[in-house]
Short mmCIF file of C-alpha atoms in Angstrom, two decimals:
data_model
loop_
_atom_site.label_atom_id
_atom_site.label_comp_id
_atom_site.label_asym_id
_atom_site.label_seq_id
_atom_site.Cartn_x
_atom_site.Cartn_y
_atom_site.Cartn_z
CA MET A 1 -20.55 -3.85 1.68
CA ILE A 2 -20.43 -1.97 4.97
CA ALA A 3 -17.72 -2.93 7.38
CA ALA A 4 -18.30 -4.11 10.91
CA SER A 5 -16.34 -2.06 13.44
CA ARG A 6 -14.50 -3.44 16.46
CA GLU A 7 -12.03 -0.70 17.23
CA GLY A 8 -9.95 -0.59 20.36
CA SER A 9 -8.94 2.52 22.22
CA SER A 10 -5.32 1.83 23.04
CA ALA A 11 -2.45 3.28 21.03
CA ASN A 12 -0.22 0.97 19.04
CA PRO A 13 3.17 0.77 20.81
CA ARG A 14 4.87 0.29 17.45
CA VAL A 15 3.58 3.63 16.21
CA PRO A 16 5.41 6.74 17.47
CA GLY A 17 3.31 9.38 19.18
CA PRO A 18 -0.08 9.23 20.91
CA VAL A 19 -2.03 10.73 17.98
CA VAL A 20 -2.15 7.52 15.93
CA ARG A 21 -4.88 5.18 17.12
CA SER A 22 -4.79 1.44 16.59
CA GLY A 23 -7.76 -0.88 16.48
CA TYR A 24 -9.42 -3.78 14.71
CA ARG A 25 -12.27 -3.64 12.24
CA GLU A 26 -13.86 -5.85 9.64
CA PHE A 27 -14.24 -5.16 5.93
CA ALA A 28 -15.91 -7.62 3.54
CA GLY A 29 -15.67 -10.34 6.17
CA VAL A 30 -11.95 -9.80 6.75
CA ARG A 31 -10.84 -8.80 10.23
CA THR A 32 -7.90 -6.44 10.09
CA ARG A 33 -5.88 -3.91 12.05
CA VAL A 34 -6.27 -0.20 11.34
CA LEU A 35 -4.14 2.82 12.19
CA GLU A 36 -6.05 6.09 12.20
CA VAL A 37 -5.55 9.80 12.81
CA GLY A 38 -8.11 12.56 13.15
CA PRO A 39 -11.28 12.88 15.26
CA ARG A 40 -12.48 9.60 16.69
CA PRO A 41 -15.85 8.77 15.06
CA THR A 42 -18.59 6.95 16.92
CA GLY A 43 -20.23 3.84 15.51
CA ARG A 44 -23.27 5.92 14.53
CA GLN A 45 -21.07 8.47 12.74
CA ARG A 46 -19.41 5.70 10.73
CA ARG A 47 -22.82 4.68 9.41
CA SER A 48 -24.29 8.16 8.88
CA ARG A 49 -23.55 10.59 6.07
CA ARG A 50 -24.66 13.47 8.28
CA SER A 51 -21.17 13.57 9.80
CA ARG A 52 -19.47 14.13 6.44
CA THR A 53 -16.62 16.65 6.36
CA ASP A 54 -15.47 18.93 3.56
CA ARG A 55 -11.88 17.68 3.65
CA PRO A 56 -11.28 14.31 1.93
CA ARG A 57 -10.16 11.36 4.01
CA LEU A 58 -6.88 9.70 3.10
CA VAL A 59 -6.94 5.91 2.86
CA LEU A 60 -3.40 4.49 2.78
CA LEU A 61 -2.70 1.06 1.25
CA HIS A 62 0.61 -0.76 1.60
CA GLY A 63 2.50 -3.06 -0.74
CA TYR A 64 3.03 -6.81 -0.91
CA CYS A 65 4.42 -8.39 2.28
CA ASP A 66 4.11 -5.03 4.05
CA SER A 67 1.60 -3.75 6.61
CA ALA A 68 -0.11 -0.58 7.79
CA ASP A 69 2.98 0.15 9.90
CA THR A 70 4.79 1.29 6.76
CA TRP A 71 2.60 4.42 6.89
CA SER A 72 3.04 5.16 10.60
CA PRO A 73 5.62 7.96 10.10
CA VAL A 74 3.42 9.58 7.44
CA LEU A 75 0.34 9.27 9.66
CA GLY A 76 2.13 11.20 12.38
CA GLU A 77 2.93 13.98 9.92
CA LEU A 78 -0.64 14.04 8.60
CA ALA A 79 -2.04 14.23 12.13
CA ALA A 80 0.16 17.24 12.85
CA ALA A 81 -1.24 18.89 9.70
CA GLY A 82 -4.84 18.24 10.82
CA HIS A 83 -5.75 15.55 8.29
CA GLU A 84 -7.97 12.54 8.74
CA ALA A 85 -6.33 9.36 7.50
CA ILE A 86 -6.46 5.62 7.92
CA ALA A 87 -4.03 2.82 7.05
CA VAL A 88 -5.01 -0.85 7.09
CA ASP A 89 -3.40 -4.27 6.89
CA LEU A 90 -4.50 -5.78 3.58
CA PRO A 91 -5.78 -9.39 3.63
CA GLY A 92 -2.91 -11.81 3.97
CA SER A 93 -0.61 -9.16 5.45
CA GLY A 94 0.18 -7.85 8.91
CA GLU A 95 -2.48 -8.89 11.39
CA ALA A 96 -5.28 -9.22 8.83
CA ASP A 97 -7.02 -12.52 8.14
CA ALA A 98 -5.24 -14.78 5.69
CA LEU A 99 -6.08 -14.87 2.00
CA ARG A 100 -8.47 -17.58 0.94
CA PRO A 101 -7.80 -19.97 -1.96
CA GLY A 102 -8.44 -18.48 -5.38
CA PRO A 103 -7.53 -15.27 -7.21
CA ILE A 104 -5.75 -12.73 -5.03
CA LEU A 105 -6.76 -9.46 -6.66
CA ALA A 106 -10.48 -10.29 -6.46
CA GLN A 107 -10.21 -10.72 -2.69
CA LEU A 108 -8.28 -7.48 -2.31
CA ASP A 109 -10.86 -5.72 -4.52
CA ALA A 110 -13.73 -6.78 -2.24
CA PHE A 111 -11.82 -5.64 0.84
CA THR A 112 -10.83 -2.28 -0.69
CA SER A 113 -14.37 -1.62 -1.92
CA ALA A 114 -15.83 -2.19 1.55
CA LEU A 115 -13.16 0.06 3.05
CA VAL A 116 -13.86 2.88 0.58
CA GLU A 117 -17.62 2.62 1.04
CA GLU A 118 -17.38 2.92 4.80
CA GLU A 119 -14.85 5.76 4.78
CA SER A 120 -16.93 7.65 2.21
CA THR A 121 -19.74 8.05 4.75
CA ARG A 122 -17.60 10.75 6.41
CA GLY A 123 -16.34 12.56 3.30
CA GLY A 124 -14.57 12.15 0.00
CA VAL A 125 -11.97 9.38 -0.17
CA VAL A 126 -8.49 9.85 -1.59
CA LEU A 127 -6.73 6.52 -2.07
CA VAL A 128 -2.97 6.46 -1.60
CA GLY A 129 -1.23 3.23 -2.55
CA ASN A 130 2.37 2.09 -2.57
CA SER A 131 3.37 -0.82 -4.85
CA LEU A 132 0.54 -3.40 -4.64
CA GLY A 133 -1.44 -0.76 -2.76
CA GLY A 134 -1.09 1.43 -5.85
CA THR A 135 -2.56 -1.36 -7.93
CA MET A 136 -5.52 -1.69 -5.58
CA SER A 137 -6.08 2.09 -5.61
CA LEU A 138 -6.19 2.13 -9.40
CA ARG A 139 -8.50 -0.87 -9.53
CA ALA A 140 -10.88 0.80 -7.06
CA ALA A 141 -10.87 3.92 -9.23
CA GLN A 142 -11.86 1.74 -12.20
CA ASN A 143 -15.09 0.85 -10.39
CA PRO A 144 -17.66 3.59 -11.20
CA ARG A 145 -19.77 2.61 -8.18
CA LEU A 146 -17.07 3.57 -5.69
CA PRO A 147 -16.87 7.20 -4.48
CA VAL A 148 -13.17 7.80 -5.06
CA SER A 149 -12.23 11.51 -5.05
CA GLY A 150 -8.61 11.01 -6.07
CA ILE A 151 -5.73 8.57 -6.34
CA VAL A 152 -2.04 8.83 -5.54
CA SER A 153 -0.26 5.84 -7.05
CA ILE A 154 3.32 5.28 -5.84
CA ALA A 155 5.42 2.67 -7.65
CA ALA A 156 2.48 0.55 -8.82
CA PRO A 157 3.75 -2.54 -10.71
CA GLY A 158 2.62 -4.09 -13.97
CA PHE A 159 3.24 -1.38 -16.57
CA VAL A 160 6.85 -2.04 -17.61
CA ASP A 161 8.65 -5.38 -17.52
CA THR A 162 11.25 -5.35 -14.73
CA TRP A 163 13.83 -7.77 -13.43
CA LEU A 164 11.57 -8.48 -10.47
CA ILE A 165 8.64 -9.50 -12.65
CA ARG A 166 10.90 -11.61 -14.86
CA THR A 167 12.56 -13.32 -11.88
CA VAL A 168 9.34 -14.15 -10.08
CA ALA A 169 7.54 -15.27 -13.23
CA ARG A 170 10.33 -17.60 -14.36
CA TYR A 171 10.32 -19.88 -11.34
CA PRO A 172 13.18 -18.40 -9.31
CA LEU A 173 16.06 -20.42 -7.92
CA PRO A 174 14.72 -20.53 -4.32
CA LEU A 175 11.62 -22.38 -5.51
CA ARG A 176 13.71 -24.89 -7.43
CA VAL A 177 15.96 -25.46 -4.43
CA ALA A 178 12.95 -25.87 -2.16
CA SER A 179 12.01 -29.06 -3.97
CA LEU A 180 15.36 -30.63 -3.05
CA PRO A 181 16.05 -32.47 0.23
CA LEU A 182 18.42 -29.72 1.39
CA PRO A 183 17.36 -28.19 4.72
CA ILE A 184 18.50 -24.57 4.90
CA PRO A 185 18.95 -23.22 8.45
CA SER A 186 16.55 -20.50 9.53
CA PHE A 187 19.37 -18.20 10.59
CA VAL A 188 20.66 -18.23 7.00
CA VAL A 189 17.25 -17.18 5.68
CA ARG A 190 17.01 -14.35 8.21
CA ALA A 191 20.56 -13.18 7.52
CA VAL A 192 19.90 -13.00 3.79
CA ALA A 193 16.62 -11.15 4.35
CA GLU A 194 18.32 -8.60 6.61
CA GLN A 195 20.76 -7.81 3.83
CA VAL A 196 18.32 -7.82 0.92
CA VAL A 197 15.27 -6.02 2.37
CA PRO A 198 16.91 -2.61 3.00
CA ARG A 199 18.40 -2.58 -0.50
CA LEU A 200 15.04 -3.30 -2.11
CA LEU A 201 12.85 -0.92 -0.13
CA TYR A 202 15.01 2.10 0.65
CA ALA A 203 16.82 4.56 -1.56
CA ASP A 204 19.77 4.32 0.85
CA ALA A 205 20.10 0.96 2.59
CA GLU A 206 22.32 2.50 5.26
CA ALA A 207 19.43 4.74 6.37
CA ALA A 208 17.00 1.85 6.86
CA GLU A 209 15.13 1.82 10.18
CA ARG A 210 15.71 -1.47 11.97
CA THR A 211 12.11 -1.66 13.19
CA HIS A 212 10.75 -1.49 9.63
CA VAL A 213 13.32 -3.97 8.32
CA ARG A 214 12.40 -6.35 11.12
CA ARG A 215 8.75 -6.27 10.02
CA PHE A 216 9.77 -7.81 6.72
CA THR A 217 12.33 -10.27 8.02
CA GLU A 218 9.77 -11.65 10.48
CA LEU A 219 7.75 -12.75 7.46
CA PHE A 220 10.52 -15.20 6.59
CA PRO A 221 11.27 -17.13 9.79
CA ASP A 222 12.37 -20.16 7.78
CA TYR A 223 12.98 -21.31 4.23
CA ARG A 224 9.53 -22.83 3.79
CA SER A 225 7.88 -19.51 4.64
CA ALA A 226 10.06 -17.73 2.11
CA THR A 227 9.18 -20.17 -0.67
CA ASP A 228 5.47 -19.98 0.19
CA ARG A 229 5.63 -16.20 -0.22
CA LEU A 230 7.41 -16.58 -3.55
CA ARG A 231 4.75 -18.95 -4.83
CA GLU A 232 2.07 -16.47 -3.82
CA ALA A 233 4.03 -13.70 -5.54
CA ARG A 234 4.09 -15.74 -8.76
CA ARG A 235 0.29 -16.00 -8.67
CA LEU A 236 0.06 -12.28 -8.12
CA VAL A 237 2.42 -11.46 -11.00
CA ALA A 238 0.28 -13.59 -13.34
CA GLU A 239 -2.84 -11.69 -12.27
CA LEU A 240 -1.15 -8.31 -12.85
CA GLU A 241 -1.10 -9.02 -16.59
CA GLN A 242 -4.81 -8.18 -16.75
CA ALA A 243 -5.15 -5.98 -13.68
CA TYR A 244 -5.87 -2.62 -15.28
CA GLU A 245 -8.65 -0.98 -17.31
CA LEU A 246 -7.27 2.52 -17.10
CA ASP A 247 -9.74 4.10 -19.51
CA ARG A 248 -12.27 3.75 -16.67
CA VAL A 249 -10.21 5.92 -14.30
CA SER A 250 -11.80 9.39 -14.23
CA ALA A 251 -10.81 10.66 -10.76
CA PRO A 252 -7.76 12.92 -10.37
CA LEU A 253 -4.63 10.79 -10.45
CA LEU A 254 -1.13 11.66 -9.31
CA VAL A 255 1.52 9.16 -10.41
CA VAL A 256 4.69 9.09 -8.31
CA ALA A 257 7.77 7.47 -9.86
CA CYS A 258 10.95 6.89 -7.85
CA GLY A 259 14.39 7.08 -9.41
CA LYS A 260 16.08 4.74 -6.89
CA ASP A 261 13.32 2.14 -6.96
CA ARG A 262 14.98 -1.26 -7.42
CA LEU A 263 11.70 -3.16 -7.68
CA VAL A 264 9.48 -1.05 -9.95
CA SER A 265 11.40 1.26 -12.26
CA SER A 266 10.46 4.90 -12.74
CA ALA A 267 9.70 3.96 -16.37
CA SER A 268 6.66 2.09 -15.05
CA GLY A 269 5.31 5.31 -13.54
CA ARG A 270 5.94 7.19 -16.76
CA GLN A 271 4.05 4.53 -18.68
CA LEU A 272 1.08 4.74 -16.29
CA HIS A 273 1.06 8.52 -16.72
CA SER A 274 0.98 8.16 -20.50
CA LEU A 275 -1.95 5.73 -20.31
CA VAL A 276 -4.12 8.08 -18.24
CA PRO A 277 -4.21 11.39 -20.15
CA HIS A 278 -5.59 13.49 -17.28
CA SER A 279 -3.02 12.23 -14.76
CA ARG A 280 -0.10 14.17 -13.33
CA LEU A 281 3.39 12.75 -12.95
CA MET A 282 5.97 13.46 -10.28
CA VAL A 283 9.41 11.84 -10.50
CA ARG A 284 11.64 11.88 -7.43
CA GLN A 285 15.10 10.67 -8.30
CA ASP A 286 16.10 10.43 -4.62
CA TRP A 287 13.28 8.11 -3.52
CA GLY A 288 13.30 4.32 -3.36
CA HIS A 289 10.47 1.80 -3.62
CA CYS A 290 8.89 2.91 -0.32
CA PRO A 291 9.24 6.70 -0.13
CA GLN A 292 6.99 6.73 2.94
CA LEU A 293 10.02 5.21 4.70
CA ASP A 294 12.65 7.33 2.93
CA ASP A 295 11.05 10.72 3.52
CA PRO A 296 7.72 10.62 5.41
CA ALA A 297 7.57 14.41 5.85
CA ALA A 298 7.88 15.03 2.11
CA VAL A 299 5.29 12.34 1.34
CA ALA A 300 2.90 13.91 3.83
CA ASP A 301 3.44 17.30 2.21
CA LEU A 302 2.75 15.78 -1.19
CA LEU A 303 -0.53 14.30 0.05
CA THR A 304 -1.49 17.60 1.68
CA TYR A 305 -1.16 19.44 -1.63
CA PHE A 306 -3.06 16.74 -3.49
CA VAL A 307 -5.91 16.71 -0.98
CA ALA A 308 -6.15 20.50 -1.10
CA ALA A 309 -6.50 20.38 -4.88
CA SER A 310 -8.87 17.43 -5.17
CA GLY A 311 -10.94 18.64 -2.23
CA THR A 312 -11.65 22.08 -3.68
CA SER A 313 -11.96 21.72 -7.44
CA GLY A 314 -12.00 17.96 -7.98
CA GLN A 315 -8.86 18.30 -10.10
CA VAL A 316 -5.15 18.32 -9.43
CA SER A 317 -4.09 21.89 -10.04
CA ARG A 318 -0.81 22.77 -11.68
CA GLN A 319 0.00 25.00 -8.71
CA GLY A 320 -0.46 22.11 -6.29
CA GLU A 321 1.58 19.82 -8.49
CA ALA A 322 4.43 22.32 -8.68
CA ALA A 323 4.43 22.75 -4.90
CA ALA A 324 4.45 18.98 -4.39
CA GLY A 325 7.38 18.66 -6.75
#
């Protein structure tokens, strides 16, 4: 599935610096917003393998209820280092088209496959996914037809039972309250979200950027919106039970586990590492669930080392791993 391109030329005002381009494209029939750094390809270059480069392209996938903006600080760092990278809004998130009825992961698979196929026309593709984006990166790597050169999985869920999985799966209190005739004011929902979001996403809630926190709180303008998201999350948790066939992952894999992750414990990353014998594991005790927000410079450095290794030998070298650590 080749994507249709409708990219604009203006910079995204929410993204710092002029080097990050914003536009709109279509993958697998889903119109979405993209953030991109590196040389601007023409429409013909996107469709031709003659313009392939030696350096792999980084494709950055965000987590549930997030958007491509979560990667904007990392994109700036990657641009300064001379990398080509793209971040997208996944279906149902950010400015992308809404999810259709039916299984969620299947829709995200189709979208990710189309994205990888188009980006692969210009070089090898290294998938970098945080949380749900990590799941989608691993699932793409399970598909032998997709040209995936490497995977960096950051805090992917579904390997170790956590309080989040248990809470969402067991019909949480907000869903039970939603069925009662008790209108909850919107300002209460927003106030709760403003307190909870920084503690869930960051290693240090006090260091949370207001612009990034606002992106999440805007998803919950009222109580009905919050309960709708929770219902969708329950469907997603149920699908995660059969999301992985890790014996089919042959590309180089770097697993990143975060010690201050309050959503997906570092034990989940260790379990993923144990299930993929050729993978490498990096544990950062000072990172939270979204390290691209905690320390974008360090995450960009990590990706630089990984790309250098996977782009030259097709394997993650021990030297590169040590430097990333």
